[in-house]
mmCIF file of C-alpha atoms in Angstrom:
data_model
loop_
_atom_site.group_PDB
_atom_site.id
_atom_site.type_symbol
_atom_site.label_atom_id
_atom_site.label_comp_id
_atom_site.label_asym_id
_atom_site.label_seq_id
_atom_site.Cartn_x
_atom_site.Cartn_y
_atom_site.Cartn_z
ATOM 1 C CA UNK A 1087 -20.533 168.346 68.652
ATOM 2 C CA UNK A 1088 -20.571 171.970 69.649
ATOM 3 C CA UNK A 1089 -23.522 170.941 71.753
ATOM 4 C CA UNK A 1090 -21.697 168.998 74.098
ATOM 5 C CA UNK A 1091 -19.152 171.290 74.338
ATOM 6 C CA UNK A 1092 -21.512 174.147 75.195
ATOM 7 C CA UNK A 1093 -22.932 171.984 77.718
ATOM 8 C CA UNK A 1094 -19.827 170.970 79.535
ATOM 9 C CA UNK A 1095 -18.524 174.479 79.363
ATOM 10 C CA UNK A 1096 -19.781 175.875 82.580
ATOM 11 C CA UNK A 1097 -18.887 173.107 84.644
ATOM 12 C CA UNK A 1098 -14.880 173.891 83.686
ATOM 13 C CA UNK A 1099 -15.144 177.872 83.028
ATOM 14 C CA UNK A 1100 -13.214 179.016 86.130
ATOM 15 C CA UNK A 1101 -10.821 181.424 86.825
ATOM 16 C CA UNK A 1102 -7.271 180.642 88.394
ATOM 17 C CA UNK A 1103 -8.198 183.418 91.363
ATOM 18 C CA UNK A 1104 -11.195 181.406 91.849
ATOM 19 C CA UNK A 1105 -9.620 177.742 92.270
ATOM 20 C CA UNK A 1106 -6.517 179.072 94.548
ATOM 21 C CA UNK A 1107 -9.322 180.890 96.964
ATOM 22 C CA UNK A 1108 -11.503 176.929 96.781
ATOM 23 C CA UNK A 1109 -8.491 175.354 97.502
ATOM 24 C CA UNK A 1110 -7.940 177.317 100.743
ATOM 25 C CA UNK A 1111 -11.393 177.483 101.593
ATOM 26 C CA UNK A 1112 -11.331 173.350 101.756
ATOM 27 C CA UNK A 1113 -8.795 173.119 104.365
ATOM 28 C CA UNK A 1114 -11.261 175.952 106.782
ATOM 29 C CA UNK A 1115 -14.211 174.123 108.240
ATOM 30 C CA UNK A 1116 -17.553 176.761 108.612
ATOM 31 C CA UNK A 1117 -19.713 175.378 111.926
ATOM 32 C CA UNK A 1118 -22.557 177.319 109.685
ATOM 33 C CA UNK A 1119 -25.776 175.398 110.036
ATOM 34 C CA UNK A 1120 -28.459 177.224 109.872
ATOM 35 C CA UNK A 1121 -27.849 178.069 106.298
ATOM 36 C CA UNK A 1122 -27.211 175.733 103.643
ATOM 37 C CA UNK A 1123 -23.340 176.562 102.363
ATOM 38 C CA UNK A 1124 -22.300 177.499 99.128
ATOM 39 C CA UNK A 1125 -20.782 174.495 97.461
ATOM 40 C CA UNK A 1126 -18.991 175.260 93.427
ATOM 41 C CA UNK A 1127 -20.674 173.497 90.897
ATOM 42 C CA UNK A 1128 -17.160 173.032 88.740
ATOM 43 C CA UNK A 1129 -15.341 170.198 87.891
ATOM 44 C CA UNK A 1130 -11.789 171.938 86.794
ATOM 45 C CA UNK A 1131 -10.248 172.424 90.147
ATOM 46 C CA UNK A 1132 -11.439 168.550 91.352
ATOM 47 C CA UNK A 1133 -10.396 166.743 87.949
ATOM 48 C CA UNK A 1134 -6.809 169.016 88.352
ATOM 49 C CA UNK A 1135 -6.832 167.686 91.409
ATOM 50 C CA UNK A 1136 -7.560 164.174 90.887
ATOM 51 C CA UNK A 1137 -4.798 164.143 88.111
ATOM 52 C CA UNK A 1138 -2.537 166.068 90.591
ATOM 53 C CA UNK A 1139 -3.147 162.696 93.226
ATOM 54 C CA UNK A 1140 -2.218 160.191 89.973
ATOM 55 C CA UNK A 1141 1.566 162.393 89.901
ATOM 56 C CA UNK A 1142 1.957 161.889 93.150
ATOM 57 C CA UNK A 1143 0.784 158.100 93.601
ATOM 58 C CA UNK A 1144 3.618 157.785 90.388
ATOM 59 C CA UNK A 1145 6.405 159.739 91.994
ATOM 60 C CA UNK A 1146 5.814 157.793 95.412
ATOM 61 C CA UNK A 1147 5.606 154.120 93.430
ATOM 62 C CA UNK A 1148 9.630 155.316 91.570
ATOM 63 C CA UNK A 1149 11.091 157.087 95.147
ATOM 64 C CA UNK A 1150 10.320 153.221 96.682
ATOM 65 C CA UNK A 1151 12.162 150.448 96.078
ATOM 66 C CA UNK A 1152 9.608 149.532 93.488
ATOM 67 C CA UNK A 1153 10.209 147.927 90.215
ATOM 68 C CA UNK A 1154 9.202 150.308 87.254
ATOM 69 C CA UNK A 1155 6.769 149.222 84.798
ATOM 70 C CA UNK A 1156 5.232 152.661 83.530
ATOM 71 C CA UNK A 1157 2.378 151.273 81.328
ATOM 72 C CA UNK A 1158 0.864 149.275 84.919
ATOM 73 C CA UNK A 1159 1.498 151.974 87.028
ATOM 74 C CA UNK A 1160 0.236 154.698 85.377
ATOM 75 C CA UNK A 1161 -3.277 152.526 84.612
ATOM 76 C CA UNK A 1162 -3.372 151.688 88.344
ATOM 77 C CA UNK A 1163 -2.941 154.865 89.617
ATOM 78 C CA UNK A 1164 -5.719 156.325 87.259
ATOM 79 C CA UNK A 1165 -8.093 154.031 88.004
ATOM 80 C CA UNK A 1166 -7.399 154.182 91.852
ATOM 81 C CA UNK A 1167 -7.960 158.073 91.982
ATOM 82 C CA UNK A 1168 -10.695 158.376 89.350
ATOM 83 C CA UNK A 1169 -12.530 155.351 90.955
ATOM 84 C CA UNK A 1170 -12.526 156.717 94.058
ATOM 85 C CA UNK A 1171 -13.727 160.020 93.468
ATOM 86 C CA UNK A 1172 -15.956 158.851 91.032
ATOM 87 C CA UNK A 1173 -16.947 156.039 93.301
ATOM 88 C CA UNK A 1174 -17.382 157.419 96.142
ATOM 89 C CA UNK A 1175 -19.240 160.574 95.125
ATOM 90 C CA UNK A 1176 -21.673 158.406 93.370
ATOM 91 C CA UNK A 1177 -22.093 156.304 96.536
ATOM 92 C CA UNK A 1178 -22.292 159.829 98.934
ATOM 93 C CA UNK A 1179 -24.912 161.292 96.515
ATOM 94 C CA UNK A 1180 -27.221 158.215 97.152
ATOM 95 C CA UNK A 1181 -26.865 158.065 100.676
ATOM 96 C CA UNK A 1182 -27.581 161.844 100.602
ATOM 97 C CA UNK A 1183 -30.717 161.155 98.255
ATOM 98 C CA UNK A 1184 -31.577 158.699 100.699
ATOM 99 C CA UNK A 1185 -31.214 161.211 103.890
ATOM 100 C CA UNK A 1186 -32.950 164.393 102.322
ATOM 101 C CA UNK A 1187 -29.382 166.149 101.843
ATOM 102 C CA UNK A 1188 -29.896 169.000 99.489
ATOM 103 C CA UNK A 1189 -26.663 168.387 97.164
ATOM 104 C CA UNK A 1190 -26.886 167.517 93.311
ATOM 105 C CA UNK A 1191 -24.171 165.107 91.836
ATOM 106 C CA UNK A 1192 -22.004 168.245 89.969
ATOM 107 C CA UNK A 1193 -21.987 169.614 93.503
ATOM 108 C CA UNK A 1194 -20.896 166.174 95.312
ATOM 109 C CA UNK A 1195 -18.240 165.269 92.765
ATOM 110 C CA UNK A 1196 -17.126 169.144 93.212
ATOM 111 C CA UNK A 1197 -16.816 168.943 97.140
ATOM 112 C CA UNK A 1198 -15.007 165.239 97.311
ATOM 113 C CA UNK A 1199 -12.629 166.499 94.546
ATOM 114 C CA UNK A 1200 -11.378 169.633 96.335
ATOM 115 C CA UNK A 1201 -11.430 167.368 99.463
ATOM 116 C CA UNK A 1202 -8.446 165.433 97.462
ATOM 117 C CA UNK A 1203 -6.346 168.709 98.188
ATOM 118 C CA UNK A 1204 -5.250 167.762 101.744
ATOM 119 C CA UNK A 1205 -4.329 163.982 100.595
ATOM 120 C CA UNK A 1206 -1.982 165.654 97.853
ATOM 121 C CA UNK A 1207 -0.377 167.788 100.568
ATOM 122 C CA UNK A 1208 -0.168 164.928 102.809
ATOM 123 C CA UNK A 1209 1.478 162.695 100.289
ATOM 124 C CA UNK A 1210 3.625 164.983 98.884
ATOM 125 C CA UNK A 1211 5.420 165.700 102.057
ATOM 126 C CA UNK A 1212 5.160 161.660 103.489
ATOM 127 C CA UNK A 1213 6.500 160.225 100.511
ATOM 128 C CA UNK A 1214 9.598 162.763 100.095
ATOM 129 C CA UNK A 1215 10.227 162.450 103.756
ATOM 130 C CA UNK A 1216 9.568 158.915 105.807
ATOM 131 C CA UNK A 1217 8.691 159.298 109.143
ATOM 132 C CA UNK A 1218 5.459 157.407 110.305
ATOM 133 C CA UNK A 1219 5.069 160.241 113.146
ATOM 134 C CA UNK A 1220 4.968 162.840 110.869
ATOM 135 C CA UNK A 1221 2.868 161.197 108.273
ATOM 136 C CA UNK A 1222 -0.164 160.741 111.056
ATOM 137 C CA UNK A 1223 0.588 164.199 112.286
ATOM 138 C CA UNK A 1224 -0.745 165.136 108.650
ATOM 139 C CA UNK A 1225 -3.131 162.744 108.402
ATOM 140 C CA UNK A 1226 -4.869 164.346 111.498
ATOM 141 C CA UNK A 1227 -4.352 168.223 110.752
ATOM 142 C CA UNK A 1228 -4.801 168.237 106.923
ATOM 143 C CA UNK A 1229 -6.237 165.217 106.019
ATOM 144 C CA UNK A 1230 -8.844 166.017 109.146
ATOM 145 C CA UNK A 1231 -9.618 169.587 108.433
ATOM 146 C CA UNK A 1232 -10.193 168.835 104.241
ATOM 147 C CA UNK A 1233 -12.772 166.245 105.986
ATOM 148 C CA UNK A 1234 -14.084 168.649 108.792
ATOM 149 C CA UNK A 1235 -14.996 170.831 105.689
ATOM 150 C CA UNK A 1236 -16.570 168.269 103.925
ATOM 151 C CA UNK A 1237 -18.725 167.207 106.815
ATOM 152 C CA UNK A 1238 -19.937 170.627 107.847
ATOM 153 C CA UNK A 1239 -21.003 171.703 104.241
ATOM 154 C CA UNK A 1240 -23.347 168.262 104.892
ATOM 155 C CA UNK A 1241 -24.488 169.070 107.824
ATOM 156 C CA UNK A 1242 -25.574 172.483 106.669
ATOM 157 C CA UNK A 1243 -27.794 170.684 103.798
ATOM 158 C CA UNK A 1244 -29.150 167.755 106.020
ATOM 159 C CA UNK A 1245 -32.192 167.976 108.053
ATOM 160 C CA UNK A 1246 -32.245 165.350 111.464
ATOM 161 C CA UNK A 1247 -29.433 164.469 113.794
ATOM 162 C CA UNK A 1248 -29.634 160.776 112.733
ATOM 163 C CA UNK A 1249 -29.467 161.446 108.880
ATOM 164 C CA UNK A 1250 -26.332 163.796 109.918
ATOM 165 C CA UNK A 1251 -24.954 161.048 111.304
ATOM 166 C CA UNK A 1252 -24.827 158.926 108.922
ATOM 167 C CA UNK A 1253 -24.029 160.681 106.051
ATOM 168 C CA UNK A 1254 -20.975 162.459 107.675
ATOM 169 C CA UNK A 1255 -19.559 159.440 109.393
ATOM 170 C CA UNK A 1256 -20.155 157.826 106.136
ATOM 171 C CA UNK A 1257 -18.093 160.406 104.123
ATOM 172 C CA UNK A 1258 -15.459 161.297 107.362
ATOM 173 C CA UNK A 1259 -14.735 156.958 107.694
ATOM 174 C CA UNK A 1260 -14.262 156.646 103.593
ATOM 175 C CA UNK A 1261 -11.788 159.588 103.058
ATOM 176 C CA UNK A 1262 -9.609 159.287 105.878
ATOM 177 C CA UNK A 1263 -9.247 155.534 104.927
ATOM 178 C CA UNK A 1264 -8.566 155.903 101.611
ATOM 179 C CA UNK A 1265 -5.806 158.363 102.739
ATOM 180 C CA UNK A 1266 -4.332 155.312 105.307
ATOM 181 C CA UNK A 1267 -4.702 153.064 102.296
ATOM 182 C CA UNK A 1268 -3.093 154.822 99.685
ATOM 183 C CA UNK A 1269 0.228 155.489 102.170
ATOM 184 C CA UNK A 1270 0.331 151.873 103.436
ATOM 185 C CA UNK A 1271 -1.509 149.788 101.210
ATOM 186 C CA UNK A 1272 -1.005 151.508 97.746
ATOM 187 C CA UNK A 1273 2.544 150.070 97.170
ATOM 188 C CA UNK A 1274 2.370 146.528 98.464
ATOM 189 C CA UNK A 1275 -0.929 146.129 96.051
ATOM 190 C CA UNK A 1276 0.159 147.079 93.002
ATOM 191 C CA UNK A 1277 3.387 145.343 93.479
ATOM 192 C CA UNK A 1278 0.966 142.374 93.954
ATOM 193 C CA UNK A 1279 -0.808 143.873 90.253
ATOM 194 C CA UNK A 1280 2.760 143.359 89.244
ATOM 195 C CA UNK A 1281 4.013 140.097 90.265
ATOM 196 C CA UNK A 1282 0.063 138.613 89.181
ATOM 197 C CA UNK A 1283 0.316 140.068 85.967
ATOM 198 C CA UNK A 1284 4.082 139.808 84.583
ATOM 199 C CA UNK A 1285 5.832 137.066 87.222
ATOM 200 C CA UNK A 1286 7.863 138.230 90.158
ATOM 201 C CA UNK A 1287 11.807 139.328 89.229
ATOM 202 C CA UNK A 1288 10.988 139.446 85.275
ATOM 203 C CA UNK A 1289 12.570 141.867 83.740
ATOM 204 C CA UNK A 1290 11.190 144.916 82.232
ATOM 205 C CA UNK A 1291 9.985 143.599 78.277
ATOM 206 C CA UNK A 1292 12.539 145.041 75.489
ATOM 207 C CA UNK A 1293 12.786 145.058 72.118
ATOM 208 C CA UNK A 1294 15.909 143.438 70.331
ATOM 209 C CA UNK A 1295 16.910 142.930 66.752
ATOM 210 C CA UNK A 1296 16.275 139.769 65.110
ATOM 211 C CA UNK A 1297 19.258 137.816 64.225
ATOM 212 C CA UNK A 1298 20.046 137.890 60.073
ATOM 213 C CA UNK A 1299 22.058 135.379 58.676
ATOM 214 C CA UNK A 1300 25.845 136.573 57.302
ATOM 215 C CA UNK A 1301 25.842 135.914 53.949
ATOM 216 C CA UNK A 1302 29.082 135.935 51.988
ATOM 217 C CA UNK A 1303 30.990 137.977 49.794
ATOM 218 C CA UNK A 1304 30.935 135.318 47.167
ATOM 219 C CA UNK A 1305 27.357 134.729 47.043
ATOM 220 C CA UNK A 1306 27.025 138.774 46.843
ATOM 221 C CA UNK A 1307 29.612 139.475 43.794
ATOM 222 C CA UNK A 1308 28.077 136.146 42.141
ATOM 223 C CA UNK A 1309 24.490 137.759 42.372
ATOM 224 C CA UNK A 1310 25.422 141.142 40.973
ATOM 225 C CA UNK A 1311 26.875 139.740 37.666
ATOM 226 C CA UNK A 1312 24.084 137.582 37.469
ATOM 227 C CA UNK A 1313 21.884 140.793 37.625
ATOM 228 C CA UNK A 1314 24.389 142.791 35.058
ATOM 229 C CA UNK A 1315 24.287 140.197 32.207
ATOM 230 C CA UNK A 1316 20.973 140.319 32.449
ATOM 231 C CA UNK A 1317 20.831 144.122 31.819
#
C-alpha cells in the first residue's frame, strides 16, 4: 500500500501557488513552435477541475426545472466529466502517438484537465445568467482561449503540417463541442435518463412506516395478568 502511495505522490505533490499559476497559464496561448512547450506533469489541479465541473453541472440542474433525484444526477455528472477527461485524453494520446507528437499520457491528462478551466468559468456564469448571446461570447472567448492554449502546446510538440492539422483540429473540435453539449444537450439527456429509469412524473421515493394493527387495552391487560400469575 505504501509503495502504491509513493508512486502516486509525485503527481499530487504541488503547491496552491503553482496550481493558481497554471490555471492562469491555461487561458494564455503562447506562440512558440521551435521548442516544445512545458507541460506540468501533475494531476491534482486537473482532478479538482473535473470535480468542480461536476459541481457546476449539478448546480445547473438544480437551478433549472428538472425534478431532483440526487443519486442519478450525481452519477451522471461524474460519469460525463470523468468519461470526457479520461476518454478524450486517451484518444488524443493515441492520435499523438500516430502523429509522432512528444507527449506522455500524464502530460495529456494534465493538459486537457487544465483546459477544463475555461469550461468551468463559462458554465458557471451562463447557468446563473440565462442569455444565449452571453454564452456564445464566453464560448468563443473563454473556451476558445483554453482551446488555443492546448493547440499551441500540441503544435510545439508535433512535427509536420498534416500531423499538426489532424491532431490539433481533432482536439479543438472535441473540446469546443463538449462545451456546447454541456450547455444545450446535457440537461435534456439527463432528463431522458431519469424518465427511462424511474418513469415520467414519478415522485421521489419516500420511506413510510409500516401499518401496525391497533391492539385493544383489554388484550393488553389480560396478557399482563397472565404473565404476572406465571411469575
